């Protein structure tokens, strides 16, 4: 069974390993590139946890980290889901649903009225997950990605 645990800056090696695994295994799904995340030591990785009010989750199966998600408050009643990834061992087993549901519960509990996320066009599995949870594509435009053509799609869900 997949379980979730909230992690802190003290768990930075676990977060680093999972984040690098996500970017290596699913580069098509993220704006960031693995080369951007290999740099830096403990201090830089701990600093990634420094955003006030952020919520970091790791999914476990048989004691091993197999997924992650991050929720970040952005202001004006809006929180964002960032870095959701379920590894190959747990795809199709509800790990993405668990992670997304936990971030949504955190956002509601922290007073957010909207939960927002971005997704790379063509990431159909992620978009299906988000739609299943009530997210819809907005008209908000994001900056161009490094390819100079593509823009992330913004999806949002009203929490109240």
XYZ file of N, CA and C in Angstrom:
480
model
N 0.831 -1.174 0.000
C 0.000 0.000 0.000
C 0.884 1.249 0.000
N 0.482 2.238 -0.775
C 1.199 3.513 -0.838
C 0.788 4.356 0.362
N 1.786 4.916 1.040
C 1.543 5.818 2.163
C 2.226 7.148 1.881
N 1.784 8.175 2.576
C 2.356 9.518 2.416
C 2.952 9.985 3.723
N 3.987 10.820 3.591
C 4.584 11.444 4.765
C 4.988 12.864 4.408
N 4.693 13.785 5.297
C 5.165 15.164 5.143
C 6.654 15.159 5.458
N 7.444 15.822 4.619
C 8.886 15.885 4.831
C 9.318 17.327 5.068
N 10.478 17.466 5.702
C 11.023 18.772 6.054
C 12.428 18.904 5.489
N 13.047 20.033 5.774
C 14.413 20.276 5.289
C 15.380 19.197 5.760
N 15.095 18.555 6.887
C 15.968 17.473 7.353
C 15.915 16.255 6.440
N 14.881 16.181 5.613
C 14.728 15.074 4.664
C 15.280 15.428 3.280
N 16.117 16.457 3.215
C 16.581 16.941 1.913
C 17.218 15.855 1.054
N 17.977 14.861 1.592
C 18.542 13.852 0.689
C 17.462 13.021 -0.016
N 16.400 12.683 0.712
C 15.292 11.935 0.121
C 14.611 12.772 -0.956
N 14.321 14.037 -0.649
C 13.680 14.924 -1.626
C 14.565 15.087 -2.862
N 15.851 15.304 -2.639
C 16.790 15.453 -3.768
C 16.747 14.219 -4.657
N 16.851 13.035 -4.052
C 16.881 11.800 -4.836
C 15.596 11.607 -5.637
N 14.460 11.908 -5.022
C 13.192 11.745 -5.731
C 13.011 12.807 -6.815
N 13.425 14.022 -6.527
C 13.298 15.088 -7.532
C 14.177 14.783 -8.743
N 15.398 14.336 -8.503
C 16.287 13.974 -9.608
C 15.721 12.767 -10.354
N 15.161 11.796 -9.642
C 14.541 10.640 -10.298
C 13.378 11.082 -11.184
N 12.557 12.001 -10.690
C 11.422 12.499 -11.465
C 11.897 13.180 -12.749
N 12.886 14.037 -12.624
C 13.376 14.777 -13.789
C 14.106 13.870 -14.772
N 14.714 12.805 -14.278
C 15.411 11.851 -15.143
C 14.417 10.943 -15.853
N 13.454 10.431 -15.106
C 12.505 9.455 -15.635
C 11.427 10.109 -16.500
N 11.032 11.317 -16.178
C 9.928 11.989 -16.878
C 10.295 13.405 -17.309
N 11.362 13.577 -18.084
C 11.778 14.942 -18.434
C 10.721 15.711 -19.224
N 9.871 15.000 -19.941
C 8.817 15.636 -20.732
C 7.748 16.299 -19.866
N 7.709 15.938 -18.591
C 6.623 16.385 -17.713
C 6.947 17.653 -16.924
N 8.191 18.111 -16.988
C 8.607 19.232 -16.145
C 9.302 20.314 -16.952
N 9.101 21.538 -16.518
C 9.811 22.676 -17.114
C 11.286 22.632 -16.720
N 11.557 22.260 -15.467
C 12.940 22.158 -14.976
C 13.643 20.978 -15.646
N 14.938 21.050 -15.692
C 15.749 19.972 -16.261
C 16.644 19.407 -15.169
N 16.984 18.135 -15.305
C 17.773 17.467 -14.272
C 19.111 18.168 -14.054
N 19.685 18.727 -15.092
C 20.967 19.424 -14.948
C 20.846 20.605 -13.985
N 19.673 21.213 -13.910
C 19.464 22.343 -13.008
C 19.428 21.908 -11.549
N 19.150 20.644 -11.292
C 18.932 20.168 -9.925
C 20.100 19.376 -9.369
N 21.057 19.023 -10.191
C 22.222 18.293 -9.696
C 23.193 19.204 -8.964
N 23.110 20.495 -9.268
C 24.023 21.444 -8.642
C 23.625 21.701 -7.198
N 24.560 22.145 -6.445
C 24.270 22.547 -5.066
C 24.404 21.407 -4.086
N 24.757 21.762 -2.902
C 24.906 20.785 -1.840
C 23.772 20.883 -0.844
N 24.044 20.425 0.347
C 23.025 20.357 1.383
C 22.362 21.714 1.632
N 23.149 22.760 1.718
C 22.583 24.077 2.017
C 21.554 24.495 0.971
N 21.882 24.298 -0.298
C 20.953 24.686 -1.362
C 19.693 23.818 -1.335
N 19.850 22.527 -1.087
C 18.678 21.649 -1.042
C 17.796 21.986 0.148
N 18.398 22.275 1.292
C 17.598 22.674 2.456
C 16.849 23.976 2.166
N 17.482 24.876 1.443
C 16.863 26.164 1.127
C 15.594 25.986 0.292
N 15.506 24.913 -0.461
C 14.311 24.657 -1.268
C 13.074 24.435 -0.394
N 13.301 24.131 0.873
C 12.203 23.949 1.814
C 11.860 25.256 2.533
N 12.566 26.325 2.227
C 12.464 27.553 2.989
C 11.255 28.418 2.720
N 10.476 28.125 1.718
C 9.301 28.958 1.419
C 8.293 28.849 2.558
N 7.953 29.949 3.197
C 7.013 29.895 4.328
C 5.677 29.272 3.919
N 5.228 28.324 4.712
C 3.939 27.695 4.488
C 3.921 26.589 3.465
N 5.047 26.306 2.809
C 5.075 25.251 1.796
C 4.875 23.889 2.448
N 4.369 22.956 1.668
C 4.005 21.621 2.141
C 4.641 20.601 1.201
N 5.549 19.776 1.718
C 6.268 18.784 0.922
C 5.841 17.386 1.344
N 5.465 16.563 0.378
C 5.013 15.203 0.645
C 5.823 14.205 -0.149
N 6.061 13.041 0.454
C 6.696 11.930 -0.242
C 5.775 10.724 -0.121
N 5.606 10.006 -1.223
C 4.854 8.754 -1.246
C 5.845 7.607 -1.067
N 5.441 6.626 -0.273
C 6.285 5.459 0.004
C 5.553 4.179 -0.357
N 6.291 3.218 -0.840
C 5.808 1.858 -1.044
C 6.894 0.924 -0.536
N 6.528 0.063 0.387
C 7.497 -0.880 0.972
C 8.722 -0.163 1.531
N 8.499 0.994 2.142
C 9.577 1.723 2.788
C 10.457 2.537 1.862
N 10.172 2.542 0.565
C 10.980 3.295 -0.397
C 10.178 4.458 -0.956
N 10.837 5.615 -1.101
C 10.203 6.771 -1.711
C 9.904 6.499 -3.172
N 8.651 6.743 -3.583
C 8.236 6.439 -4.949
C 7.491 7.591 -5.619
N 7.363 8.712 -4.914
C 6.660 9.848 -5.492
C 6.791 11.059 -4.597
N 6.413 12.208 -5.121
C 6.500 13.445 -4.348
C 5.509 14.466 -4.871
N 5.230 15.440 -4.036
C 4.409 16.585 -4.424
C 4.714 17.721 -3.467
N 4.476 18.917 -3.943
C 4.736 20.113 -3.147
C 3.577 21.086 -3.323
N 3.117 21.650 -2.226
C 2.125 22.704 -2.266
C 2.759 23.992 -1.774
N 2.444 25.089 -2.445
C 3.053 26.379 -2.112
C 1.977 27.458 -2.080
N 1.884 28.210 -0.980
C 0.953 29.343 -0.980
C 1.544 30.475 -1.822
N 0.699 31.087 -2.664
C 1.198 32.174 -3.507
C 0.524 33.502 -3.212
N -0.484 33.510 -2.343
C -1.126 34.760 -1.947
C -2.508 34.930 -2.531
N -3.242 35.870 -1.975
C -4.601 36.188 -2.419
C -5.502 34.964 -2.459
N -5.335 34.048 -1.483
C -6.185 32.874 -1.401
C -5.855 31.779 -2.398
N -4.698 31.885 -3.031
C -4.297 30.902 -4.037
C -3.096 30.115 -3.532
N -3.167 28.800 -3.713
C -2.020 27.917 -3.495
C -1.741 27.195 -4.801
N -0.510 26.726 -4.958
C -0.138 26.011 -6.175
C 0.371 24.623 -5.838
N 0.000 23.680 -6.682
C 0.556 22.338 -6.665
C 1.773 22.361 -7.563
N 2.892 21.896 -7.033
C 4.126 21.871 -7.835
C 4.812 20.523 -7.686
N 5.465 20.097 -8.749
C 6.367 18.940 -8.719
C 5.692 17.611 -8.423
N 4.443 17.431 -8.781
C 3.792 16.143 -8.561
C 4.418 15.096 -9.474
N 4.834 13.972 -8.872
C 5.403 12.863 -9.640
C 5.150 11.565 -8.900
N 4.643 10.591 -9.630
C 4.505 9.228 -9.120
C 5.406 8.348 -9.975
N 6.329 7.658 -9.336
C 7.280 6.817 -10.055
C 6.617 5.628 -10.723
N 7.338 4.981 -11.642
C 6.782 3.861 -12.400
C 6.232 2.724 -11.530
N 6.832 2.473 -10.373
C 6.362 1.382 -9.505
C 4.947 1.590 -8.994
N 4.493 2.848 -8.944
C 3.184 3.119 -8.348
C 2.186 3.752 -9.315
N 2.541 3.879 -10.547
C 1.582 4.432 -11.501
C 0.427 3.448 -11.677
N -0.751 4.008 -11.702
C -1.935 3.169 -11.814
C -2.379 2.557 -10.498
N -1.717 2.903 -9.409
C -2.052 2.357 -8.089
C -2.585 3.430 -7.144
N -2.926 4.588 -7.682
C -3.541 5.637 -6.876
C -2.579 6.591 -6.191
N -1.280 6.469 -6.453
C -0.320 7.359 -5.790
C -0.526 8.813 -6.194
N -0.764 9.068 -7.460
C -1.013 10.439 -7.910
C -2.259 11.007 -7.264
N -3.308 10.186 -7.164
C -4.534 10.632 -6.501
C -4.276 10.960 -5.032
N -3.508 10.110 -4.351
C -3.187 10.361 -2.942
C -2.404 11.657 -2.768
N -1.373 11.837 -3.582
C -0.547 13.034 -3.480
C -1.363 14.292 -3.776
N -2.129 14.254 -4.858
C -2.937 15.417 -5.223
C -3.981 15.702 -4.152
N -4.638 14.663 -3.651
C -5.640 14.850 -2.601
C -5.051 15.441 -1.335
N -3.844 15.005 -0.989
C -3.192 15.529 0.218
C -2.811 16.991 0.055
N -2.342 17.386 -1.118
C -2.012 18.795 -1.343
C -3.290 19.631 -1.340
N -4.352 19.107 -1.922
C -5.622 19.832 -1.897
C -6.112 20.009 -0.459
N -6.020 18.965 0.353
C -6.445 19.067 1.761
C -5.599 20.089 2.499
N -4.289 20.097 2.238
C -3.404 21.099 2.850
C -3.835 22.509 2.440
N -4.105 22.698 1.134
C -4.489 24.021 0.639
C -5.790 24.488 1.302
N -6.769 23.614 1.372
C -8.034 23.964 2.035
C -7.780 24.336 3.498
N -6.993 23.506 4.171
C -6.701 23.728 5.578
C -5.936 25.006 5.845
N -5.197 25.474 4.843
C -4.431 26.703 5.020
C -5.218 27.934 4.567
N -6.487 27.738 4.195
C -7.344 28.861 3.846
C -7.390 29.239 2.382
N -6.759 28.456 1.526
C -6.794 28.778 0.092
C -8.205 28.590 -0.451
N -8.581 29.436 -1.393
C -9.865 29.294 -2.064
C -9.700 28.734 -3.475
N -8.465 28.748 -3.968
C -8.158 28.203 -5.292
C -6.850 27.425 -5.212
N -6.823 26.284 -5.878
C -5.588 25.523 -6.048
C -5.276 25.535 -7.531
N -4.068 25.957 -7.849
C -3.643 26.137 -9.238
C -2.439 25.243 -9.492
N -2.210 24.910 -10.758
C -1.041 24.130 -11.162
C -0.726 24.448 -12.615
N 0.445 24.055 -13.041
C 0.796 24.157 -14.458
C 1.148 22.768 -14.952
N 0.902 22.555 -16.226
C 1.181 21.262 -16.848
C 1.688 21.506 -18.267
N 2.643 20.690 -18.665
C 3.191 20.796 -20.017
C 2.168 20.227 -21.001
N 1.836 20.954 -22.070
C 0.907 20.409 -23.065
C 1.405 19.057 -23.579
N 0.483 18.135 -23.741
C 0.847 16.796 -24.197
C 1.049 15.797 -23.069
N 1.096 16.286 -21.830
C 1.227 15.384 -20.677
C -0.188 14.900 -20.324
N -0.704 14.022 -21.180
C -2.100 13.611 -21.106
C -2.442 12.858 -19.827
N -1.515 12.056 -19.316
C -1.790 11.318 -18.075
C -1.984 12.281 -16.903
N -1.112 13.282 -16.818
C -1.241 14.269 -15.748
C -2.538 15.061 -15.911
N -2.843 15.465 -17.129
C -4.062 16.245 -17.341
C -5.302 15.429 -16.982
N -5.285 14.137 -17.275
C -6.421 13.283 -16.912
C -6.564 13.210 -15.393
N -5.449 13.086 -14.680
C -5.480 13.072 -13.216
C -6.079 14.373 -12.695
N -5.602 15.481 -13.200
C -6.064 16.776 -12.721
C -7.555 16.976 -13.036
N -7.972 16.601 -14.221
C -9.396 16.737 -14.572
C -10.263 15.854 -13.679
N -9.797 14.657 -13.378
C -10.527 13.748 -12.488
C -10.763 14.381 -11.121
N -9.841 15.246 -10.726
C -9.936 15.918 -9.431
C -10.609 17.288 -9.524
N -11.190 17.596 -10.658
C -11.974 18.828 -10.780
C -11.232 20.044 -11.286
N -10.008 19.886 -11.766
C -9.258 21.021 -12.315
C -9.693 21.281 -13.750
N -9.648 22.538 -14.154
C -9.968 22.935 -15.521
C -8.886 23.876 -16.029
N -8.644 23.831 -17.331
C -7.669 24.722 -17.962
C -8.209 26.145 -17.904
N -7.340 27.087 -17.540
C -7.709 28.500 -17.482
C -7.217 29.213 -18.737
N -7.492 30.481 -18.834
C -7.003 31.292 -19.956
C -5.688 31.990 -19.634
N -5.166 31.752 -18.433
C -3.908 32.387 -18.029
C -2.766 31.934 -18.929
N -1.907 32.859 -19.320
C -0.761 32.546 -20.178
C 0.521 32.548 -19.359
N 1.359 31.593 -19.595
C 2.663 31.491 -18.957
C 3.732 31.879 -19.972
N 4.936 32.215 -19.491
C 6.024 32.538 -20.424
C 6.370 31.338 -21.307
N 6.971 31.624 -22.424
C 7.412 30.552 -23.315
C 8.445 29.681 -22.617
N 8.399 28.401 -22.898
C 9.402 27.464 -22.395
C 10.663 27.607 -23.240
N 11.763 26.971 -22.835
C 13.023 27.127 -23.569
C 12.955 26.793 -25.060
N 11.968 25.988 -25.488
C 11.871 25.677 -26.921
C 11.386 26.871 -27.741
N 10.932 27.937 -27.059
C 10.507 29.149 -27.747
C 9.132 29.062 -28.383
N 8.422 27.947 -28.190
C 7.126 27.742 -28.822
C 6.047 27.371 -27.801
N 6.395 26.505 -26.879
C 5.432 25.921 -25.952
C 5.267 26.770 -24.694
N 4.049 26.798 -24.189
C 3.749 27.421 -22.908
C 3.055 26.376 -22.034
N 3.390 26.397 -20.737
C 2.663 25.535 -19.820
C 1.202 25.964 -19.788
N 0.322 24.986 -19.607
C -1.082 25.271 -19.389
C -1.300 25.488 -17.900
N -2.174 26.403 -17.564
C -2.532 26.641 -16.165
C -3.894 26.006 -15.937
N -3.981 25.191 -14.901
C -5.248 24.582 -14.499
C -5.555 25.046 -13.081
N -6.832 25.141 -12.756
C -7.221 25.610 -11.426
C -8.485 24.903 -10.979
N -8.655 24.917 -9.653
C -9.834 24.329 -9.028
C -10.262 25.236 -7.883
N -11.544 25.582 -7.862
C -12.081 26.342 -6.721
C -12.219 25.388 -5.553
N -11.767 25.819 -4.370
C -11.813 24.973 -3.193
C -13.009 25.293 -2.308
N -13.739 26.341 -2.588
C -14.932 26.688 -1.796
C -16.085 26.998 -2.700
